[in-house]
XYZ file of N, CA and C in Angstrom:
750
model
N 95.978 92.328 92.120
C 97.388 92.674 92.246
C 97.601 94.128 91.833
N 98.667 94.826 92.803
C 98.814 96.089 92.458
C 100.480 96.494 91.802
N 101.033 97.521 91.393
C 102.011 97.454 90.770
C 102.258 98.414 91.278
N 104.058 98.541 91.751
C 104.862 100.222 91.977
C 106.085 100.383 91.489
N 105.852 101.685 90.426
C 107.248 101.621 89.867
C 107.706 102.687 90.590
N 108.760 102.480 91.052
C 109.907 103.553 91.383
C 110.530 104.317 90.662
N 110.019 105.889 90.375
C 111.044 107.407 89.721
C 111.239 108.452 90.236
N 111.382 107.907 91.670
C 111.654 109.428 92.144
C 112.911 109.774 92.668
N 113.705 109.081 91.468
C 115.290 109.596 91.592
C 115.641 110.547 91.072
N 116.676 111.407 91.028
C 117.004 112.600 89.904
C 118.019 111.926 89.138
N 118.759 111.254 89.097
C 119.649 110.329 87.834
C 120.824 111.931 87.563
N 121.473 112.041 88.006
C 122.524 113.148 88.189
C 123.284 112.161 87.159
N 123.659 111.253 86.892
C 124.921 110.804 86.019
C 124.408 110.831 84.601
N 123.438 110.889 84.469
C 122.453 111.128 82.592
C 122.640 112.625 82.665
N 122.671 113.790 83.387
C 122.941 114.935 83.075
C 123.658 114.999 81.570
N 123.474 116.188 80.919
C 122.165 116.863 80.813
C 120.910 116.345 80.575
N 120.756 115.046 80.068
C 119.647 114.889 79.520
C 118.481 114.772 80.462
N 118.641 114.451 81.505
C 117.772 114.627 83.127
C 117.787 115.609 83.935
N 118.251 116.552 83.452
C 118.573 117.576 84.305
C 117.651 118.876 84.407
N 116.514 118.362 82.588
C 115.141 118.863 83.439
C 113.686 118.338 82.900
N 114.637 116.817 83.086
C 113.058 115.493 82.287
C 113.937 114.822 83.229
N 112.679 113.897 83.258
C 113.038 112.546 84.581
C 113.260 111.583 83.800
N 114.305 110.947 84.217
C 115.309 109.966 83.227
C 113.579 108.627 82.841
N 112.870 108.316 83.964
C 111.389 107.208 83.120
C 110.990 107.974 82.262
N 111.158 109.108 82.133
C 110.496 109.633 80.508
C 111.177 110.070 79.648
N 112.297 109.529 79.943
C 113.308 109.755 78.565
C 112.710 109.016 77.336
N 112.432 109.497 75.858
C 112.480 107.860 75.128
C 113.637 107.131 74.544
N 112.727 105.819 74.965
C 113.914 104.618 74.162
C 113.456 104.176 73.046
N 113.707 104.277 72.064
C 113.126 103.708 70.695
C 111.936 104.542 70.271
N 110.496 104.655 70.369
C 109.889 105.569 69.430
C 108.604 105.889 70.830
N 109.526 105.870 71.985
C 108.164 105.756 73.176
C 109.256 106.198 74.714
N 108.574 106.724 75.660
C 109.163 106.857 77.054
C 109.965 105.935 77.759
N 110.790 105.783 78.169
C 111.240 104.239 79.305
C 109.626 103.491 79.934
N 109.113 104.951 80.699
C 107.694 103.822 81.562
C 106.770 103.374 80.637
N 106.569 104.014 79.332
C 105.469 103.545 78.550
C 106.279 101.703 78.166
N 107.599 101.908 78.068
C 108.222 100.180 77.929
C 107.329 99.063 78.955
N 107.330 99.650 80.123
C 107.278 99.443 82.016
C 106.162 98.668 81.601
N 104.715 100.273 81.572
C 103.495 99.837 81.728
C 102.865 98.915 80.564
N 103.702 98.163 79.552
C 103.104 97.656 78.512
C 103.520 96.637 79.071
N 104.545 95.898 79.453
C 104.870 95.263 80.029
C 104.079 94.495 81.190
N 103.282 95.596 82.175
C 102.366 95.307 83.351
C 100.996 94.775 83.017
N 100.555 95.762 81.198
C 99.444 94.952 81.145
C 99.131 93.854 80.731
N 100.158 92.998 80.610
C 100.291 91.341 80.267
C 99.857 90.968 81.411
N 100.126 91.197 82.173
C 99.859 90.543 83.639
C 98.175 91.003 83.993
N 96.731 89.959 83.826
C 95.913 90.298 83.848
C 95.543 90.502 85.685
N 96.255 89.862 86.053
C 95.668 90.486 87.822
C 95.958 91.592 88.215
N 96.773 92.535 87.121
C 97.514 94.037 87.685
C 96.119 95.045 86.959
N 95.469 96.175 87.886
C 94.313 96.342 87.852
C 94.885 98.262 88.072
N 96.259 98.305 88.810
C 96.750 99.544 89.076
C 97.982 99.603 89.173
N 98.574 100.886 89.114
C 100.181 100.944 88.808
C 100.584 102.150 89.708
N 101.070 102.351 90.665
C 101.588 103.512 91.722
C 102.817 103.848 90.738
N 102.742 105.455 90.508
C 103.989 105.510 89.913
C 105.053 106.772 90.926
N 105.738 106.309 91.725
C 106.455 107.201 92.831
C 107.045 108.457 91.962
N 107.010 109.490 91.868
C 108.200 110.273 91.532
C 108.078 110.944 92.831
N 108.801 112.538 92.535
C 109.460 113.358 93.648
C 109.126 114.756 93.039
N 108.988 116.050 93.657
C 108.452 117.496 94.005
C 109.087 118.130 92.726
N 109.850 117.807 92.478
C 110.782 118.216 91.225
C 109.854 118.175 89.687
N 109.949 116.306 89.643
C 109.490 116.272 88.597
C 107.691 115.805 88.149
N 106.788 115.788 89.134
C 105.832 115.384 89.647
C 104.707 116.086 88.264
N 105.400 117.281 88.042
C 104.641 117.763 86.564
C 104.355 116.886 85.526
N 106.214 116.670 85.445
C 105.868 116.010 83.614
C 105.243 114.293 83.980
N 105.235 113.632 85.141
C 104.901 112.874 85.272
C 102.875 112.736 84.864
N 102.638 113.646 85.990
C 101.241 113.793 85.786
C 100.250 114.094 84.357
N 101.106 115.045 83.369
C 101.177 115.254 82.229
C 101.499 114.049 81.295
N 102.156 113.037 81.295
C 102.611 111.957 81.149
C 101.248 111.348 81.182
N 100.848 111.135 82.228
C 99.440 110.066 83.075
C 98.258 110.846 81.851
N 98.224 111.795 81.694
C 96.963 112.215 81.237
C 96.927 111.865 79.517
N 98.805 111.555 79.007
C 98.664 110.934 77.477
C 99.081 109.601 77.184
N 99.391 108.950 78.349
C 99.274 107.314 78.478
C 98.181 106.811 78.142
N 98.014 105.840 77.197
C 96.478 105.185 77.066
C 97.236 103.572 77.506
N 96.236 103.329 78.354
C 96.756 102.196 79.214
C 95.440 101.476 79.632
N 95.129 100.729 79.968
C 94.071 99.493 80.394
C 93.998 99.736 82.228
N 95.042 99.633 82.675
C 95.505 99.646 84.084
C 95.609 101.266 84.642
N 94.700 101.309 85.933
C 94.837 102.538 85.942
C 96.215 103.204 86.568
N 96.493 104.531 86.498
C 97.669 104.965 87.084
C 97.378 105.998 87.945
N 98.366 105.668 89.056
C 97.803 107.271 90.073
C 99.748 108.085 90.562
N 99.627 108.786 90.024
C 101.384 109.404 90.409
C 101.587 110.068 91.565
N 102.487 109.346 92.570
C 102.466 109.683 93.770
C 103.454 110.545 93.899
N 103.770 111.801 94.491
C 104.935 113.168 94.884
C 105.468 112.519 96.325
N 106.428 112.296 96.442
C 107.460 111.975 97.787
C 108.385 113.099 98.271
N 107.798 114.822 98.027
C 107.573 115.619 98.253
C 109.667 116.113 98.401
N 110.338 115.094 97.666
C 111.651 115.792 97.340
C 112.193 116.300 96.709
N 113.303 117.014 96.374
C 113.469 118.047 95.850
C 114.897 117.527 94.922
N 116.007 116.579 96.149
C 116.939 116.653 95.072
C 117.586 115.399 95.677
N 118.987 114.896 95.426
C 119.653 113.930 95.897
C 119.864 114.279 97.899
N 119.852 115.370 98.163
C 120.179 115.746 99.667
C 119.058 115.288 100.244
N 118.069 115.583 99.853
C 116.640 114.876 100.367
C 116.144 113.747 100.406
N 116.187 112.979 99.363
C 115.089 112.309 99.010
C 115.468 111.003 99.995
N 113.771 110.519 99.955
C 113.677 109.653 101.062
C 114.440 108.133 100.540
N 114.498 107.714 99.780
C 115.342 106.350 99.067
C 113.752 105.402 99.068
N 114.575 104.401 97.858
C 113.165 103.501 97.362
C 112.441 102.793 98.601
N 113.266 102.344 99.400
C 112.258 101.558 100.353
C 111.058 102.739 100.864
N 111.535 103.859 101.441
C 110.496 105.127 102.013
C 109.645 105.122 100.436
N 110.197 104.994 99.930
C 109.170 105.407 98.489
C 108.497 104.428 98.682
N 108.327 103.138 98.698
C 107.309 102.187 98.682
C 106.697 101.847 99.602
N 106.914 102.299 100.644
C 106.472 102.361 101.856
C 105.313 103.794 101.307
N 105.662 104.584 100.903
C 104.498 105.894 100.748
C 104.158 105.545 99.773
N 103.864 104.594 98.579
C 103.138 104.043 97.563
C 101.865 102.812 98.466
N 102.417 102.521 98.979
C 101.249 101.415 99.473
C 100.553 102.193 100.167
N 101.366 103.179 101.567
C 99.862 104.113 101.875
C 99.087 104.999 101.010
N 100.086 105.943 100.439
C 98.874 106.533 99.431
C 98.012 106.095 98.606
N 98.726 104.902 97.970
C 97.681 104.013 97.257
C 96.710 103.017 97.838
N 96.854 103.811 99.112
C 96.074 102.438 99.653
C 96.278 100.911 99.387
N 97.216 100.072 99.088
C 97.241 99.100 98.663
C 97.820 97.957 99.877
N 96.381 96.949 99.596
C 96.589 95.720 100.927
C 95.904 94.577 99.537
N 97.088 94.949 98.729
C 96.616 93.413 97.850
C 98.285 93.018 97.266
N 98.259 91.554 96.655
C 99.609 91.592 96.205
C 100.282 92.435 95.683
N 101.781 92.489 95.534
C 102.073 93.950 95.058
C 103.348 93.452 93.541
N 103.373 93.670 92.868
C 104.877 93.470 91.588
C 105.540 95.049 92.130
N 106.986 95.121 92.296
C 107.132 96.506 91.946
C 108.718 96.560 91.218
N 108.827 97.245 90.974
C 109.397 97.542 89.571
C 110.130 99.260 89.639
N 111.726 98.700 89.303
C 112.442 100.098 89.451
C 112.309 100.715 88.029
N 112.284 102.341 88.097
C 111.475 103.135 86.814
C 112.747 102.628 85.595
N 114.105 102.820 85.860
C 115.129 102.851 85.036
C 115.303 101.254 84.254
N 114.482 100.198 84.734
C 114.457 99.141 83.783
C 114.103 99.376 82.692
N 114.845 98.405 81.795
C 114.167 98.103 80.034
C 114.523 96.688 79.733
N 113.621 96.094 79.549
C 113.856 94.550 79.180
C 112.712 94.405 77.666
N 113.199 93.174 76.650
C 112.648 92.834 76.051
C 111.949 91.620 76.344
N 111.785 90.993 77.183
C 111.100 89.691 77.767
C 109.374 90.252 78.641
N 108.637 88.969 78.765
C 107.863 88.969 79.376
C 107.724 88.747 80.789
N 106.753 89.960 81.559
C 106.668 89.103 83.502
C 106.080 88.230 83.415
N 105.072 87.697 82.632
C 103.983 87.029 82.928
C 104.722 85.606 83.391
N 105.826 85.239 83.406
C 106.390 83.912 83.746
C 106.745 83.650 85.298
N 107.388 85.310 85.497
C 107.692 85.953 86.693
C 106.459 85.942 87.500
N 105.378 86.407 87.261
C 104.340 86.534 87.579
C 103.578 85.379 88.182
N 103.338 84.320 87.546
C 103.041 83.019 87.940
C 104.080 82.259 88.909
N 105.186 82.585 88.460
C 106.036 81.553 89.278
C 105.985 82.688 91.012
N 105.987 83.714 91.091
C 105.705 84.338 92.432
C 104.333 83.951 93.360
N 103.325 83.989 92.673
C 101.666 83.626 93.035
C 101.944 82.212 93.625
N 102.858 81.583 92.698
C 102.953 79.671 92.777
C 103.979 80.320 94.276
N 104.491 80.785 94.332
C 105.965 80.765 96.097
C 104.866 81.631 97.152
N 104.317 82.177 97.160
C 103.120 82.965 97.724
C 102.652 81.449 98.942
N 102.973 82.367 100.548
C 103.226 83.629 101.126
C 104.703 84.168 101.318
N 105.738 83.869 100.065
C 107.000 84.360 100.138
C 106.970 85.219 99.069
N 108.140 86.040 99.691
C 108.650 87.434 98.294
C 109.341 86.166 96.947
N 109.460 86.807 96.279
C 110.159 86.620 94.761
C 110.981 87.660 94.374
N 112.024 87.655 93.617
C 112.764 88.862 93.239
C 112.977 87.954 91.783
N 113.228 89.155 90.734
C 113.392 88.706 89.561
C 115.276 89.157 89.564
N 115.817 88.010 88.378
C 117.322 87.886 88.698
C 117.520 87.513 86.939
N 118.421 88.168 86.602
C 119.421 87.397 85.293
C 121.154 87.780 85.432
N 121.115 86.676 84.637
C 122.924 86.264 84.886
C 123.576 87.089 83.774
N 124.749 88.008 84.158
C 125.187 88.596 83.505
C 126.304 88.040 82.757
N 126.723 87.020 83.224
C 127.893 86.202 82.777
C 128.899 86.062 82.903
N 129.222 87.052 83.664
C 130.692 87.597 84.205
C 130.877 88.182 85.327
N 131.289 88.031 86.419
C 131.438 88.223 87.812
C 131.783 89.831 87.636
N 132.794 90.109 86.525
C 133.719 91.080 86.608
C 132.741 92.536 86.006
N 131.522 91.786 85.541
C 130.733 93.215 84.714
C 129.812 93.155 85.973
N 130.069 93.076 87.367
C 128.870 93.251 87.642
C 129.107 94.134 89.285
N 130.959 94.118 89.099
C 131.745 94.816 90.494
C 131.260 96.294 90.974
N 130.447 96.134 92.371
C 130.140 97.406 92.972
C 128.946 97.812 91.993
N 127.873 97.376 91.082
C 127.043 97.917 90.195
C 125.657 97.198 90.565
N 125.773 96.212 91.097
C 124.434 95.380 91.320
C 124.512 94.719 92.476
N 123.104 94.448 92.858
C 122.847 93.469 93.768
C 123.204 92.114 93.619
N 123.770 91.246 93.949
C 124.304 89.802 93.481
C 123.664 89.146 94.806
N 123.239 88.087 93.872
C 122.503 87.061 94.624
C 122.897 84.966 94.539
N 123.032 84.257 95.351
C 122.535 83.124 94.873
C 121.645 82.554 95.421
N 121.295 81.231 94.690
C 120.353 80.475 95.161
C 120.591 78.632 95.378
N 119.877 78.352 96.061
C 119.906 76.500 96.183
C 119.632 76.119 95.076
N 119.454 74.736 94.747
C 119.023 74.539 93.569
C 117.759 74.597 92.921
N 117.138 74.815 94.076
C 115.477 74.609 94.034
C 115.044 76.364 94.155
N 116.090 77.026 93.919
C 115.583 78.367 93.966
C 115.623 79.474 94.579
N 115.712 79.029 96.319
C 115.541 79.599 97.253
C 116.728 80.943 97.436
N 116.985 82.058 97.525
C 117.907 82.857 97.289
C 118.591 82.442 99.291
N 119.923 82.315 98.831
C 120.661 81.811 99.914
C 121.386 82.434 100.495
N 121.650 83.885 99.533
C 122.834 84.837 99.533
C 122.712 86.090 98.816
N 122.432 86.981 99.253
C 122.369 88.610 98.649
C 123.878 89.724 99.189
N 123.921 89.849 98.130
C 125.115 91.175 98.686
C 124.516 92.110 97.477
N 124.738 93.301 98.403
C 124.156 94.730 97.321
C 125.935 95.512 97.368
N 125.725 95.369 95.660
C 126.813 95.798 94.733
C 128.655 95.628 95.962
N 128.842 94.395 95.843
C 130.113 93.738 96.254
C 130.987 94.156 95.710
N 132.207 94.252 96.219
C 133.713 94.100 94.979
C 134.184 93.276 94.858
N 133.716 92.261 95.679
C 134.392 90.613 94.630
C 133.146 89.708 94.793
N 131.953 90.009 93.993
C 131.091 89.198 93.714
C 131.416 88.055 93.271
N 130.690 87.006 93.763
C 130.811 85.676 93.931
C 130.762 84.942 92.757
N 129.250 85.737 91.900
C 128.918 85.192 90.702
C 127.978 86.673 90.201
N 127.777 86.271 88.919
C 127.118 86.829 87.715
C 125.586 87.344 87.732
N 125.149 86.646 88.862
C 123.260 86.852 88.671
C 123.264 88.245 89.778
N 122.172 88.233 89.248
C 121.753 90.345 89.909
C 120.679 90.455 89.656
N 120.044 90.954 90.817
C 118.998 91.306 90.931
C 118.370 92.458 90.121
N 117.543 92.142 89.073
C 117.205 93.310 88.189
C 116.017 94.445 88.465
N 115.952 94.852 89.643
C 115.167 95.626 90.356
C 113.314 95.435 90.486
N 112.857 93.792 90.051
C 111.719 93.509 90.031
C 111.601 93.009 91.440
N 110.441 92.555 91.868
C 109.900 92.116 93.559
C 108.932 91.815 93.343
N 108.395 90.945 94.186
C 107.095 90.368 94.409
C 106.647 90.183 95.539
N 105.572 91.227 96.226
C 105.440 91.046 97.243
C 103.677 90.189 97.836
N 103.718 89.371 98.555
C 102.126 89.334 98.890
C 101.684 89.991 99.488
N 100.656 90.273 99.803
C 99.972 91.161 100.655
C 100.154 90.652 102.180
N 100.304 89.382 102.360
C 100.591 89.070 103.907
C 102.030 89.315 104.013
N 102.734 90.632 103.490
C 104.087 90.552 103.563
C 104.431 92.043 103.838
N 103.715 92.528 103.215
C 103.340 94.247 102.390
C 103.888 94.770 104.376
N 103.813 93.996 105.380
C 104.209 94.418 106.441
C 105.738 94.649 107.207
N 106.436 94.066 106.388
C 107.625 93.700 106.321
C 108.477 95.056 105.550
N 107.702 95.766 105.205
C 108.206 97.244 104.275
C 108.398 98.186 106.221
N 107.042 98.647 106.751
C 107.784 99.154 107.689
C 108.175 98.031 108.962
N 108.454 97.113 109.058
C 109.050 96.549 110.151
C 110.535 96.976 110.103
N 110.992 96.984 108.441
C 112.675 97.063 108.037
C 112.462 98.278 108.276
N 111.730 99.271 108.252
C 112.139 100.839 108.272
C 112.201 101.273 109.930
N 111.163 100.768 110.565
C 111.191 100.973 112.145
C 112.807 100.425 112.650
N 113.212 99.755 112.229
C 114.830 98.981 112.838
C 115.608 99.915 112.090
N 115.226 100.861 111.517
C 116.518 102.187 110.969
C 117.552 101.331 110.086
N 116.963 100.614 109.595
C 117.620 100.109 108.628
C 117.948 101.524 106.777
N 119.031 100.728 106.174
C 119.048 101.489 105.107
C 118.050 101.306 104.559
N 117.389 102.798 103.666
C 115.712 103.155 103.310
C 116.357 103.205 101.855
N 117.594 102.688 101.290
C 117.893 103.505 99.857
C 117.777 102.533 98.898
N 119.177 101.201 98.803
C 119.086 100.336 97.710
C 118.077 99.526 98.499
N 117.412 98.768 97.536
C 116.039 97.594 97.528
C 116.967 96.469 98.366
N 118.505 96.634 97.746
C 119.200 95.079 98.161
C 119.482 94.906 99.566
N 119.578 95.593 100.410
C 119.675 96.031 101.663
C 118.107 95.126 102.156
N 117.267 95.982 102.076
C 115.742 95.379 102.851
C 116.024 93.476 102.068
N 116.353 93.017 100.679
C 116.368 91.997 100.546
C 117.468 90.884 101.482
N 118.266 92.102 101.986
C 119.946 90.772 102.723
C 118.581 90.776 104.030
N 118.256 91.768 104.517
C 117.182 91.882 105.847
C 116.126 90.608 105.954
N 115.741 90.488 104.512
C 114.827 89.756 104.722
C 115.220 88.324 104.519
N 115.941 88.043 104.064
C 116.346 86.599 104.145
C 116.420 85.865 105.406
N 117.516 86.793 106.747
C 117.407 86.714 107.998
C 115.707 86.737 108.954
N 115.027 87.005 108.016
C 113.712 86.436 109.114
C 112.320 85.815 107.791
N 112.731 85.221 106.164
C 111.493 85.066 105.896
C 112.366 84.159 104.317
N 111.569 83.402 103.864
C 111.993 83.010 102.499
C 112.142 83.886 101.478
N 113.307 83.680 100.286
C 112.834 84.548 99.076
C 113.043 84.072 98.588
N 112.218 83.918 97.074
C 112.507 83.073 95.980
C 113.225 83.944 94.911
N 114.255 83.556 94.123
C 114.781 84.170 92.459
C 113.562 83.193 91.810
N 113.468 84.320 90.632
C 113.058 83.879 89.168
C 113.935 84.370 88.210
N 114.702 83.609 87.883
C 115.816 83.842 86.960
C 115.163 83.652 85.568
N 115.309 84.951 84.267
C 115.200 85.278 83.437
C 116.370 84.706 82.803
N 116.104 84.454 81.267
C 116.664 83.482 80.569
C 117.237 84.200 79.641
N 116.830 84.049 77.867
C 117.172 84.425 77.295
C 116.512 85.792 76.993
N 117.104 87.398 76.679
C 116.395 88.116 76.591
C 117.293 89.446 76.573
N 117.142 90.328 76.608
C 117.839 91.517 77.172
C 117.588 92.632 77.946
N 118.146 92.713 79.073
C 118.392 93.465 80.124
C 118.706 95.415 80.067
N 118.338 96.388 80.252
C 119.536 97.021 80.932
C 119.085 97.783 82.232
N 119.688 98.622 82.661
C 119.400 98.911 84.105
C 120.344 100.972 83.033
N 119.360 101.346 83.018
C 119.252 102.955 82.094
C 120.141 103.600 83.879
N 121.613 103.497 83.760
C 122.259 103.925 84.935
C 123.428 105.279 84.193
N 123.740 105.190 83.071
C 124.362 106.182 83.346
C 124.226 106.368 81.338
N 124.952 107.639 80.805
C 124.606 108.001 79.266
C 125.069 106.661 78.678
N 125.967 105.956 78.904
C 126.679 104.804 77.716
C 125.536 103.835 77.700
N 124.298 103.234 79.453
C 123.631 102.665 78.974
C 122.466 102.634 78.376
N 121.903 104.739 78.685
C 121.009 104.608 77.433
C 121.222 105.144 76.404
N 122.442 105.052 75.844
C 122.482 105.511 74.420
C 122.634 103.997 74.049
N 123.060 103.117 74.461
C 123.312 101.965 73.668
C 121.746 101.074 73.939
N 121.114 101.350 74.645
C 119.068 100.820 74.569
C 118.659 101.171 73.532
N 118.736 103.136 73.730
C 118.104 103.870 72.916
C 118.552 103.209 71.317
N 119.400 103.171 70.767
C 119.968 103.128 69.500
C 119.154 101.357 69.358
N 119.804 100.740 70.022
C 118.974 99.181 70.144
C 117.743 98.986 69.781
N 116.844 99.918 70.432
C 115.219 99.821 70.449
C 115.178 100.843 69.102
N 115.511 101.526 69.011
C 115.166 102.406 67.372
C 115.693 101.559 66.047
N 117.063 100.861 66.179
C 117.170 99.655 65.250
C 116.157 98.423 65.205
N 115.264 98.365 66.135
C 114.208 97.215 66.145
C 113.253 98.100 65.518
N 113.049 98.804 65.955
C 111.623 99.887 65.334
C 111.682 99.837 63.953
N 113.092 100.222 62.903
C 113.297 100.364 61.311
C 113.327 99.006 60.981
């Protein structure tokens, strides 16, 4: 199994603090956002490599990054050769140029850079392998329809799992669960990245290729339980991680 995290956004709403560090290497608590990521990945013993997308901008401190990571899993940092928000190709083109550059024709986890969770994949992990030859998306319930308007992907499911219903960031979401930017792809699937891009479909939010794919293939939720979430989107939510994870640290 191979792994791709997505950073090759510029995060314009964290200004200043991104404005000349890439918001995955900000730290949260006494370490980077991706060093959270990749500790996280090496629980998962079938993950053997980690594609890490950034963009032309910040492709330095990334690589510099790679060379003081001590990690088990190797890392290779891919440039998507953009420059700023006018450019850049959006996550689906990004993972679409992570599997070719990385060469990768094996299962895939991938993973948006701006997550921070305190929970484990490894549950995620198994329960995707167990739905395999279908995608998986990882999902937790926010609890409130109303914290989640125009900000997330909202999803439901049957009872048995099956995701029945995706809307990317609604204004009158249905319900509470959202897609927390994890995926699971198999490798007999990994084809389904450019089929959605050849139909000129949107290349930007993930939730888009997920409403796409429902219309021609199964997807399973793995809904995350007890734990904590955030999605590092603008200063209020990482100052309130950051402060979080440094109160766990003392």
């Amino acid at each position: 199994m191979k792994a791709v995290i997505l950073c090759a956004g510029f995060a314009t709403r964290l200004y200043p603090l991104t404005k000349d560090k890439p918001k995955p290497l900000l730290s949260v608590g006494d370490k980077p956002l991706l060093d959270h990521l990749i500790e996280k990945l090496e629980l998962i013993p079938e993950i053997d490599e980690a594609v890490v997308v950034t963009n032309a901008r910040f492709k330095q401190h990334f690589r510099d990054w790679q060379k003081t990571v001590g990690s088990k899993i190797r890392i290779k940092v891919v440039n998507d050769s953009s420059m700023s928000n006018d450019d850049r190709l959006g996550a689906i083109r990004d993972l679409q140029l992570a599997v070719k550059e990385g060469k990768i024709n094996d299962d895939l986890l991938v993973l948006a850079g701006d997550n921070l969770f305190d929970f484990s994949l490894r549950p995620f992990a198994d329960a995707a392998l167990k739905h395999r030859p279908d995608i998986t998306v990882g999902a937790v319930d926010l609890g409130d329809p109303a914290l989640v308007v125009k900000k997330y992907g909202v999803l439901q499911t049957d009872n048995g799992g099956k995701v029945t219903l995706f809307l990317e960031k609604p204004a009158n979401p249905p319900c509470a669960q959202v897609s927390m930017g994890l995926y699971f792809f198999p490798k007999t699937k990994l084809a389904k990245i450019d089929e959605y891009l050849m139909n000129k479909e949107n290349p930007d939010a993930p939730g888009y290729f997920i409403t796409w794919l429902l219309e021609h293939d199964t997807v399973w939720a793995y809904p995350f339980g007890n734990g904590i979430w955030y999605d590092i989107g603008d200063l209020n939510s990482y100052e309130s991680a950051n402060n979080l994870f440094k109160s766990r640290r003392s």
